[in-house]
Short mmCIF file of C-alpha atoms in Angstrom, two decimals:
data_model
loop_
_atom_site.label_atom_id
_atom_site.label_comp_id
_atom_site.label_asym_id
_atom_site.label_seq_id
_atom_site.Cartn_x
_atom_site.Cartn_y
_atom_site.Cartn_z
CA MET A 1 79.88 -27.56 -17.51
CA SER A 2 76.32 -27.87 -16.39
CA LEU A 3 73.95 -24.92 -16.02
CA GLU A 4 72.35 -26.42 -12.93
CA ASP A 5 72.12 -24.26 -9.80
CA GLY A 6 73.09 -21.08 -11.56
CA ASP A 7 76.48 -22.19 -12.86
CA PRO A 8 77.94 -19.57 -15.16
CA VAL A 9 78.00 -19.69 -18.92
CA TRP A 10 81.53 -18.76 -19.91
CA PRO A 11 82.02 -17.32 -23.39
CA ARG A 12 85.51 -17.91 -24.68
CA GLY A 13 86.40 -14.26 -24.42
CA ARG A 14 85.54 -11.39 -22.13
CA GLN A 15 82.87 -8.78 -21.60
CA VAL A 16 83.98 -5.14 -21.70
CA ASN A 17 81.60 -2.18 -21.55
CA GLY A 18 78.69 -4.41 -22.42
CA GLU A 19 80.51 -5.96 -25.39
CA VAL A 20 81.33 -9.65 -25.50
CA ASN A 21 84.33 -10.63 -27.57
CA CYS A 22 84.29 -14.31 -28.46
CA ILE A 23 85.83 -16.58 -31.06
CA PRO A 24 83.92 -18.66 -33.63
CA ARG A 25 82.01 -21.90 -33.14
CA LEU A 26 79.36 -23.03 -30.71
CA ARG A 27 79.68 -26.42 -29.09
CA GLY A 28 77.07 -28.82 -27.87
CA MET A 29 73.92 -27.09 -29.11
CA GLY A 30 71.98 -27.25 -32.31
CA ASP A 31 68.64 -26.31 -33.84
CA PRO A 32 67.06 -27.37 -37.11
CA SER A 33 68.16 -25.47 -40.19
CA LEU A 34 66.24 -22.26 -40.75
CA ARG A 35 66.66 -22.16 -44.51
CA GLY A 36 62.98 -22.85 -44.97
CA THR A 37 61.77 -19.87 -42.97
CA SER A 38 58.41 -18.92 -44.37
CA ALA A 39 57.58 -15.64 -46.09
CA PRO A 40 55.14 -13.09 -44.65
CA GLY A 41 51.91 -14.80 -43.69
CA GLY A 42 53.64 -18.10 -42.99
CA SER A 43 53.48 -19.68 -39.54
CA ARG A 44 56.84 -21.32 -39.05
CA THR A 45 58.35 -18.43 -37.13
CA ASP A 46 55.19 -17.34 -35.33
CA MET A 47 55.85 -19.16 -32.07
CA MET A 48 59.48 -18.06 -31.85
CA ALA A 49 58.65 -14.47 -32.67
CA GLU A 50 56.89 -13.52 -29.48
CA GLY A 51 57.94 -16.46 -27.32
CA TRP A 52 55.84 -15.40 -24.33
CA GLU A 53 52.38 -14.15 -23.63
CA PRO A 54 50.95 -12.95 -20.31
CA GLY A 55 49.44 -15.88 -18.45
CA THR A 56 51.71 -18.57 -19.88
CA ALA A 57 55.02 -19.93 -18.69
CA LEU A 58 57.45 -19.99 -21.56
CA VAL A 59 59.36 -23.16 -22.27
CA ASP A 60 61.83 -23.03 -25.14
CA GLY A 61 60.92 -25.85 -27.48
CA ASP A 62 64.05 -25.93 -29.66
CA VAL A 63 65.39 -29.34 -30.58
CA THR A 64 69.00 -30.06 -29.76
CA ALA A 65 71.36 -31.48 -32.37
CA GLY A 66 71.07 -35.17 -32.95
CA GLY A 67 67.80 -35.44 -31.05
CA ALA A 68 69.30 -34.98 -27.58
CA PRO A 69 67.16 -36.34 -24.72
CA GLN A 70 64.63 -34.01 -23.14
CA ARG A 71 66.46 -34.03 -19.79
CA ALA A 72 69.55 -32.51 -21.44
CA ARG A 73 67.57 -29.36 -22.20
CA GLN A 74 65.83 -28.99 -18.86
CA PRO A 75 68.32 -26.63 -17.13
CA GLU A 76 68.07 -24.08 -19.92
CA GLU A 77 64.29 -24.41 -20.16
CA ALA A 78 63.96 -24.12 -16.38
CA LEU A 79 65.75 -20.77 -16.38
CA MET A 80 63.36 -19.19 -18.87
CA THR A 81 60.35 -20.80 -17.22
CA GLU A 82 61.36 -19.52 -13.80
CA LEU A 83 61.97 -16.00 -15.10
CA SER A 84 58.66 -16.07 -17.00
CA GLU A 85 56.81 -16.98 -13.83
CA LEU A 86 58.40 -14.08 -11.95
CA VAL A 87 57.44 -11.66 -14.71
CA GLN A 88 53.99 -13.20 -14.97
CA LYS A 89 53.27 -12.36 -11.34
CA VAL A 90 54.16 -8.72 -11.96
CA VAL A 91 51.97 -8.54 -15.06
CA LYS A 92 49.00 -10.11 -13.33
CA SER A 93 49.29 -7.70 -10.39
CA SER A 94 49.54 -4.67 -12.69
CA SER A 95 46.58 -2.50 -13.63
CA TRP A 96 45.43 -1.75 -17.18
CA TRP A 97 46.95 1.70 -16.75
CA GLU A 98 50.38 0.16 -16.12
CA ARG A 99 50.05 -2.46 -18.85
CA HIS A 100 48.75 -0.18 -21.61
CA GLY A 101 47.43 3.15 -20.32
CA VAL A 102 50.75 4.91 -19.75
CA ASP A 103 52.00 4.31 -23.28
CA ILE A 104 48.64 5.06 -24.88
CA SER A 105 48.57 8.37 -22.97
CA ILE A 106 52.05 9.29 -24.28
CA LEU A 107 50.93 8.62 -27.85
CA ALA A 108 47.64 10.48 -27.36
CA PHE A 109 49.38 13.50 -25.81
CA SER A 110 51.89 13.53 -28.67
CA PHE A 111 49.05 13.54 -31.18
CA LEU A 112 47.41 16.46 -29.34
CA LEU A 113 50.66 18.45 -29.63
CA LEU A 114 50.44 18.46 -33.44
CA PRO A 115 48.29 21.64 -33.73
CA ALA A 116 50.76 23.55 -31.54
CA GLY A 117 53.64 22.42 -33.74
CA PHE A 118 51.97 23.44 -36.99
CA LEU A 119 50.88 26.81 -35.55
CA CYS A 120 54.41 27.57 -34.26
CA LEU A 121 55.70 27.19 -37.81
CA ARG A 122 53.54 30.17 -38.85
CA SER A 123 55.80 32.51 -36.88
CA ALA A 124 58.43 34.60 -38.67
CA GLN A 125 60.54 34.64 -35.51
CA ALA A 126 63.29 32.08 -35.04
CA ILE A 127 62.44 30.76 -31.57
CA PRO A 128 58.75 29.91 -32.16
CA PHE A 129 59.61 28.47 -35.59
CA LEU A 130 62.36 26.24 -34.13
CA ALA A 131 59.95 25.23 -31.35
CA GLY A 132 57.51 24.09 -34.06
CA VAL A 133 60.23 22.07 -35.76
CA LEU A 134 61.17 20.47 -32.43
CA ILE A 135 57.55 19.66 -31.53
CA LEU A 136 56.75 18.13 -34.92
CA GLY A 137 60.05 16.23 -35.00
CA VAL A 138 59.55 14.69 -31.57
CA VAL A 139 55.88 13.91 -32.26
CA HIS A 140 56.75 12.33 -35.60
CA HIS A 141 59.28 9.98 -34.02
CA THR A 142 57.00 9.19 -31.09
CA LEU A 143 54.23 8.11 -33.44
CA THR A 144 56.44 6.37 -36.01
CA VAL A 145 59.01 4.71 -33.74
CA LYS A 146 57.33 4.17 -30.38
CA GLY A 147 53.83 3.77 -31.82
CA SER A 148 54.88 1.51 -34.69
CA HIS A 149 57.08 -0.62 -32.46
CA LEU A 150 54.38 -1.20 -29.86
CA ALA A 151 51.78 -1.82 -32.57
CA SER A 152 53.98 -4.36 -34.35
CA HIS A 153 54.09 -6.40 -31.12
CA ASN A 154 50.38 -5.83 -30.38
CA ALA A 155 51.47 -4.27 -27.08
CA LEU A 156 49.00 -1.36 -27.23
CA THR A 157 45.91 -3.43 -26.61
CA GLU A 158 44.89 -6.95 -25.67
CA SER A 159 42.45 -7.06 -28.61
CA LYS A 160 43.92 -8.53 -31.79
CA SER A 161 41.35 -6.71 -33.93
CA TRP A 162 42.22 -3.32 -32.47
CA GLY A 163 45.88 -4.31 -32.60
CA LYS A 164 45.57 -4.68 -36.38
CA VAL A 165 43.91 -1.25 -36.64
CA TRP A 166 46.65 0.42 -34.61
CA ALA A 167 49.32 -1.38 -36.64
CA ILE A 168 47.90 0.00 -39.90
CA PHE A 169 47.60 3.50 -38.40
CA PHE A 170 51.08 3.73 -36.89
CA ILE A 171 53.09 1.62 -39.34
CA GLU A 172 51.44 2.49 -42.66
CA LEU A 173 49.78 5.89 -42.19
CA CYS A 174 52.41 7.45 -39.90
CA SER A 175 55.56 5.54 -40.87
CA ALA A 176 54.92 4.83 -44.58
CA PHE A 177 55.74 1.13 -44.30
CA THR A 178 53.72 -2.00 -44.86
CA VAL A 179 52.41 -3.86 -41.81
CA GLU A 180 53.06 -7.34 -43.20
CA GLN A 181 56.70 -6.71 -44.02
CA ALA A 182 57.36 -4.69 -40.86
CA THR A 183 55.91 -7.45 -38.70
CA TYR A 184 57.71 -10.20 -40.57
CA ASN A 185 61.13 -8.53 -40.61
CA HIS A 186 61.04 -7.16 -37.09
CA VAL A 187 58.88 -9.50 -35.02
CA LYS A 188 59.39 -12.85 -36.72
CA ILE A 189 62.95 -12.55 -37.98
CA HIS A 190 64.73 -10.03 -35.74
CA HIS A 191 63.07 -11.24 -32.54
CA GLY A 192 62.80 -14.88 -33.50
CA TYR A 193 66.45 -15.12 -34.54
CA THR A 194 68.25 -12.31 -32.72
CA ASN A 195 71.92 -12.20 -33.74
CA ILE A 196 71.62 -15.33 -35.88
CA ILE A 197 73.89 -14.90 -38.90
CA GLY A 198 71.91 -14.41 -42.11
CA LEU A 199 68.59 -13.93 -40.30
CA GLY A 200 68.27 -11.60 -37.30
CA ASP A 201 71.86 -10.29 -37.27
CA SER A 202 70.90 -6.62 -37.97
CA SER A 203 72.71 -6.79 -41.32
CA THR A 204 69.91 -4.74 -42.93
CA TRP A 205 71.35 -1.72 -41.09
CA LYS A 206 74.78 -2.12 -42.68
CA LEU A 207 75.89 -0.04 -45.66
CA PRO A 208 79.50 -1.18 -46.15
CA PHE A 209 80.09 1.14 -49.13
CA LEU A 210 79.85 4.18 -46.82
CA ASN A 211 82.71 5.26 -44.60
CA ARG A 212 82.21 5.57 -40.87
CA TYR A 213 81.60 9.31 -40.70
CA VAL A 214 79.15 9.39 -43.60
CA TYR A 215 77.21 6.44 -42.17
CA MET A 216 77.14 7.69 -38.57
CA PHE A 217 76.51 11.40 -39.15
CA ILE A 218 75.27 12.13 -42.69
CA ALA A 219 73.37 9.09 -43.97
CA PRO A 220 70.70 9.25 -41.20
CA LEU A 221 69.37 12.45 -42.78
CA ALA A 222 68.17 10.32 -45.71
CA VAL A 223 66.03 8.02 -43.53
CA PRO A 224 62.73 9.86 -44.32
CA ILE A 225 63.43 9.42 -48.05
CA LEU A 226 64.77 5.87 -47.93
CA THR A 227 62.00 4.45 -45.72
CA PRO A 228 59.11 4.82 -48.23
CA LEU A 229 61.39 3.73 -51.10
CA VAL A 230 62.30 0.53 -49.27
CA ALA A 231 58.64 0.03 -48.37
CA LEU A 232 57.60 0.36 -52.01
CA ASP A 233 60.18 -2.22 -53.03
CA LEU A 234 58.91 -4.66 -50.38
CA LEU A 235 55.33 -4.36 -51.63
CA ARG A 236 56.25 -6.93 -54.27
CA ASN A 237 56.24 -9.54 -51.51
CA VAL A 238 52.71 -8.95 -50.23
CA GLU A 239 49.24 -9.59 -51.64
CA TRP A 240 47.79 -6.95 -53.93
CA LYS A 241 45.09 -5.98 -51.42
CA ALA A 242 47.68 -5.32 -48.72
CA ALA A 243 49.85 -3.44 -51.23
CA LEU A 244 46.92 -1.24 -52.30
CA ARG A 245 46.01 -0.53 -48.67
CA THR A 246 49.62 0.40 -47.91
CA LEU A 247 49.86 2.72 -50.92
CA CYS A 248 46.67 4.51 -49.89
CA CYS A 249 47.84 4.91 -46.29
CA MET A 250 51.30 6.09 -47.36
CA PHE A 251 49.81 8.70 -49.71
CA LEU A 252 47.30 9.86 -47.11
CA GLY A 253 49.98 10.25 -44.44
CA PHE A 254 52.34 12.23 -46.67
CA TYR A 255 49.57 14.38 -48.15
CA CYS A 256 48.08 15.27 -44.75
CA HIS A 257 51.49 16.40 -43.52
CA TYR A 258 52.09 18.42 -46.71
CA TRP A 259 48.58 19.97 -46.70
CA LEU A 260 48.85 21.05 -43.07
CA LEU A 261 52.19 22.74 -43.71
CA LEU A 262 50.68 24.71 -46.62
CA HIS A 263 47.32 25.62 -45.11
CA ILE A 264 47.97 25.75 -41.34
CA SER A 265 51.66 26.64 -41.11
CA GLY A 266 51.43 29.00 -44.06
CA PHE A 267 54.30 27.82 -46.24
CA GLN A 268 54.20 29.66 -49.55
CA SER A 269 55.83 27.11 -51.85
CA PRO A 270 55.69 23.32 -52.20
CA TRP A 271 59.49 23.08 -51.95
CA SER A 272 59.65 24.90 -48.63
CA ALA A 273 56.93 22.63 -47.24
CA LEU A 274 58.77 19.51 -48.47
CA LEU A 275 62.02 20.78 -46.96
CA CYS A 276 60.27 21.30 -43.62
CA MET A 277 58.86 17.77 -43.84
CA LEU A 278 62.37 16.42 -44.36
CA LEU A 279 63.72 18.47 -41.46
CA THR A 280 61.11 17.35 -38.93
CA ARG A 281 61.13 13.71 -40.06
CA SER A 282 64.92 13.49 -39.75
CA LEU A 283 65.20 15.36 -36.44
CA LEU A 284 65.94 12.20 -34.42
CA ALA A 285 67.15 10.06 -37.31
CA HIS A 286 70.70 9.94 -35.95
CA PRO A 287 69.82 8.32 -32.60
CA TYR A 288 67.31 6.13 -34.44
CA ILE A 289 70.07 4.63 -36.59
CA HIS A 290 72.56 4.54 -33.73
CA VAL A 291 70.22 2.77 -31.31
CA ASN A 292 69.41 0.10 -33.88
CA ILE A 293 73.07 -0.82 -34.34
CA PHE A 294 74.42 -0.16 -30.84
CA GLN A 295 72.21 -2.73 -29.13
CA HIS A 296 73.06 -5.81 -31.20
CA ILE A 297 76.02 -5.37 -33.54
CA GLY A 298 79.32 -6.04 -31.78
CA LEU A 299 77.71 -8.59 -29.47
CA PRO A 300 77.96 -12.40 -29.98
CA MET A 301 76.63 -13.80 -33.27
CA PHE A 302 75.50 -17.39 -33.80
CA ALA A 303 74.98 -19.85 -36.65
CA ALA A 304 71.40 -20.87 -37.38
CA ASP A 305 72.08 -24.54 -36.58
CA ARG A 306 74.20 -23.77 -33.52
CA LYS A 307 72.28 -21.24 -31.50
CA PRO A 308 71.83 -21.28 -27.73
CA LYS A 309 68.53 -21.38 -25.90
CA ARG A 310 66.35 -18.30 -25.85
CA ILE A 311 67.42 -16.92 -22.47
CA HIS A 312 71.10 -17.24 -23.38
CA LEU A 313 70.53 -15.86 -26.88
CA MET A 314 68.85 -12.73 -25.57
CA SER A 315 71.15 -12.14 -22.61
CA LEU A 316 74.23 -12.46 -24.81
CA GLY A 317 73.02 -10.68 -27.95
CA VAL A 318 71.08 -7.69 -26.61
CA LEU A 319 72.29 -4.53 -24.84
CA ASN A 320 70.59 -1.80 -22.80
CA LEU A 321 71.43 1.89 -23.05
CA PRO A 322 70.96 4.30 -20.13
CA ARG A 323 67.68 6.12 -19.63
CA ASN A 324 67.30 9.32 -21.61
CA ALA A 325 64.24 11.54 -21.25
CA LEU A 326 63.99 12.50 -24.93
CA LEU A 327 64.67 9.02 -26.33
CA ASP A 328 62.52 7.30 -23.68
CA TRP A 329 59.60 9.47 -24.75
CA SER A 330 60.17 9.27 -28.51
CA PHE A 331 61.41 5.68 -28.90
CA GLY A 332 60.12 4.00 -25.75
CA HIS A 333 61.83 2.19 -22.88
CA SER A 334 61.83 -1.12 -24.77
CA LEU A 335 64.15 0.35 -27.41
CA ILE A 336 66.45 2.20 -25.01
CA SER A 337 66.99 1.14 -21.40
CA CYS A 338 64.88 -2.04 -21.39
CA HIS A 339 65.91 -3.68 -24.65
CA VAL A 340 67.01 -6.90 -22.94
CA GLU A 341 63.66 -7.12 -21.18
CA HIS A 342 61.87 -6.39 -24.45
CA HIS A 343 63.63 -9.19 -26.30
CA LEU A 344 62.85 -11.65 -23.53
CA PHE A 345 59.19 -10.56 -23.26
CA PRO A 346 58.37 -8.71 -26.52
CA SER A 347 54.61 -8.55 -26.05
CA LEU A 348 54.93 -6.25 -23.02
CA SER A 349 54.48 -2.49 -23.35
CA ASP A 350 57.27 0.01 -22.74
CA ASN A 351 56.01 0.83 -19.26
CA MET A 352 55.80 -2.85 -18.30
CA CYS A 353 59.33 -3.48 -19.60
CA LEU A 354 60.48 -0.70 -17.28
CA LYS A 355 58.55 -2.24 -14.39
CA ILE A 356 60.06 -5.73 -14.81
CA LYS A 357 63.59 -4.41 -15.43
CA PRO A 358 64.77 -4.87 -11.79
CA ILE A 359 63.45 -8.43 -11.75
CA VAL A 360 65.07 -9.41 -15.05
CA SER A 361 68.42 -7.77 -14.31
CA GLN A 362 68.61 -9.29 -10.83
CA TYR A 363 67.64 -12.74 -12.10
CA LEU A 364 70.18 -12.79 -14.94
CA LYS A 365 72.97 -11.57 -12.67
CA GLN A 366 71.98 -14.09 -10.01
CA LYS A 367 72.21 -16.91 -12.57
CA LYS A 368 75.60 -15.59 -13.78
CA LEU A 369 74.17 -14.73 -17.20
CA PRO A 370 75.26 -11.57 -19.06
CA TYR A 371 73.20 -8.43 -18.62
CA ASN A 372 74.76 -6.09 -21.16
CA GLU A 373 74.64 -2.35 -20.48
CA ASP A 374 76.67 0.48 -21.95
CA THR A 375 76.45 4.23 -22.48
CA TYR A 376 75.49 5.91 -25.74
CA SER A 377 78.82 7.75 -25.96
CA SER A 378 80.79 4.58 -25.29
CA ARG A 379 79.03 2.69 -28.06
CA LEU A 380 79.42 5.61 -30.45
CA TRP A 381 83.17 5.71 -29.81
CA LEU A 382 83.38 1.92 -30.19
CA PHE A 383 81.67 2.02 -33.60
CA LEU A 384 83.84 4.89 -34.80
CA GLN A 385 86.96 2.99 -33.77
CA ARG A 386 85.92 -0.44 -35.07
CA TYR A 387 83.59 0.49 -37.92
CA GLU A 388 85.35 -1.72 -40.48
CA GLU A 389 85.20 -4.74 -38.21
CA LEU A 390 81.62 -4.27 -37.03
CA MET A 391 79.85 -2.73 -40.02
CA VAL A 392 81.80 -3.82 -43.10
CA HIS A 393 83.22 -7.28 -42.48
CA ALA A 394 81.11 -10.31 -41.64
CA PRO A 395 80.98 -10.93 -37.87
CA PRO A 396 82.51 -14.12 -36.47
CA ILE A 397 80.40 -16.97 -35.14
CA THR A 398 80.49 -17.09 -31.34
CA GLU A 399 81.66 -20.16 -29.47
CA LEU A 400 80.14 -20.82 -26.07
CA VAL A 401 81.82 -23.28 -23.79
CA GLY A 402 79.70 -25.14 -21.29
CA ILE A 403 76.23 -25.26 -22.88
CA GLN A 404 75.42 -28.94 -23.06
#
């Protein structure tokens, strides 16, 4: 079945509540083996990672199995090129405020809320104290999730030099992770090979030794402790200068938080200050874990040498959740309601992903491509029901019929 003129791509299975159930094997497509994917600092995955930059029309350059003729790939390439051109027009007509200003203002306002949060914790009354915990918890996740995510994609600024500065600030100082590993694992691997078995299949989020209730409701509380421990372990894979910089930033970030709790919030003991740090840093840890698994796991998975073209890969393997005021502010639109748009155009800011959402959704539906959407509660129930299948056992390889 050809993809010309918007013919549908039919997975051997069905789509229910944003979930595509398919059986193994992909026919008629193939890419070179990815076993030689380079380590951080390498360039092999660079072009696939972002895939699109404002001002350029994206053409997927993957090579089909057996050296298929160029004309055999044109329908798939034309789809992504046409969509890129539509998005490009929107980006070019958008102001700096729309491209970057809105998200920078959210981060700046969150930073300015920090004094209010620390001062509220001085109160002996329950309501002001809980307000301080809420403020610091939301600000922490806004800076560490939204800020780090945008910085990792250089979506905060059009300057690469400033992009590096913001990446170090948000990823290392605020999030206690190393820029090199965060960029490599998220941008190059997860985005370059979304839902590719053994690469970008979100398997790093799986802890098969935990049962469903512990994983979904208790384990997220340990995220503030596990994150720096994982980061320290990954420092073995970076140069010593980067490792030293990361250690200094991690220490500075933790110490500033601890010092402010003692001297501004008035905590009397180190243990009470550390407990408050854990409480605020884990405030939104549950949706953080849930969002990361809801939007990819349970959707089609592909083999590295049998993956579809980019537009099909992202439309099949990515899911949008509904808009939510708290999560939109703290995590950003690109991680919640515009995740499909983000994976297709990862260098765009949260606000721009929201702006192109109608164009992308309409285009994919017009071309009979999947546009996966589901509610938070529906995905939560799905994972509780099928936890063993989705989070413990290895997912099946998806077969697509009709991609030539």
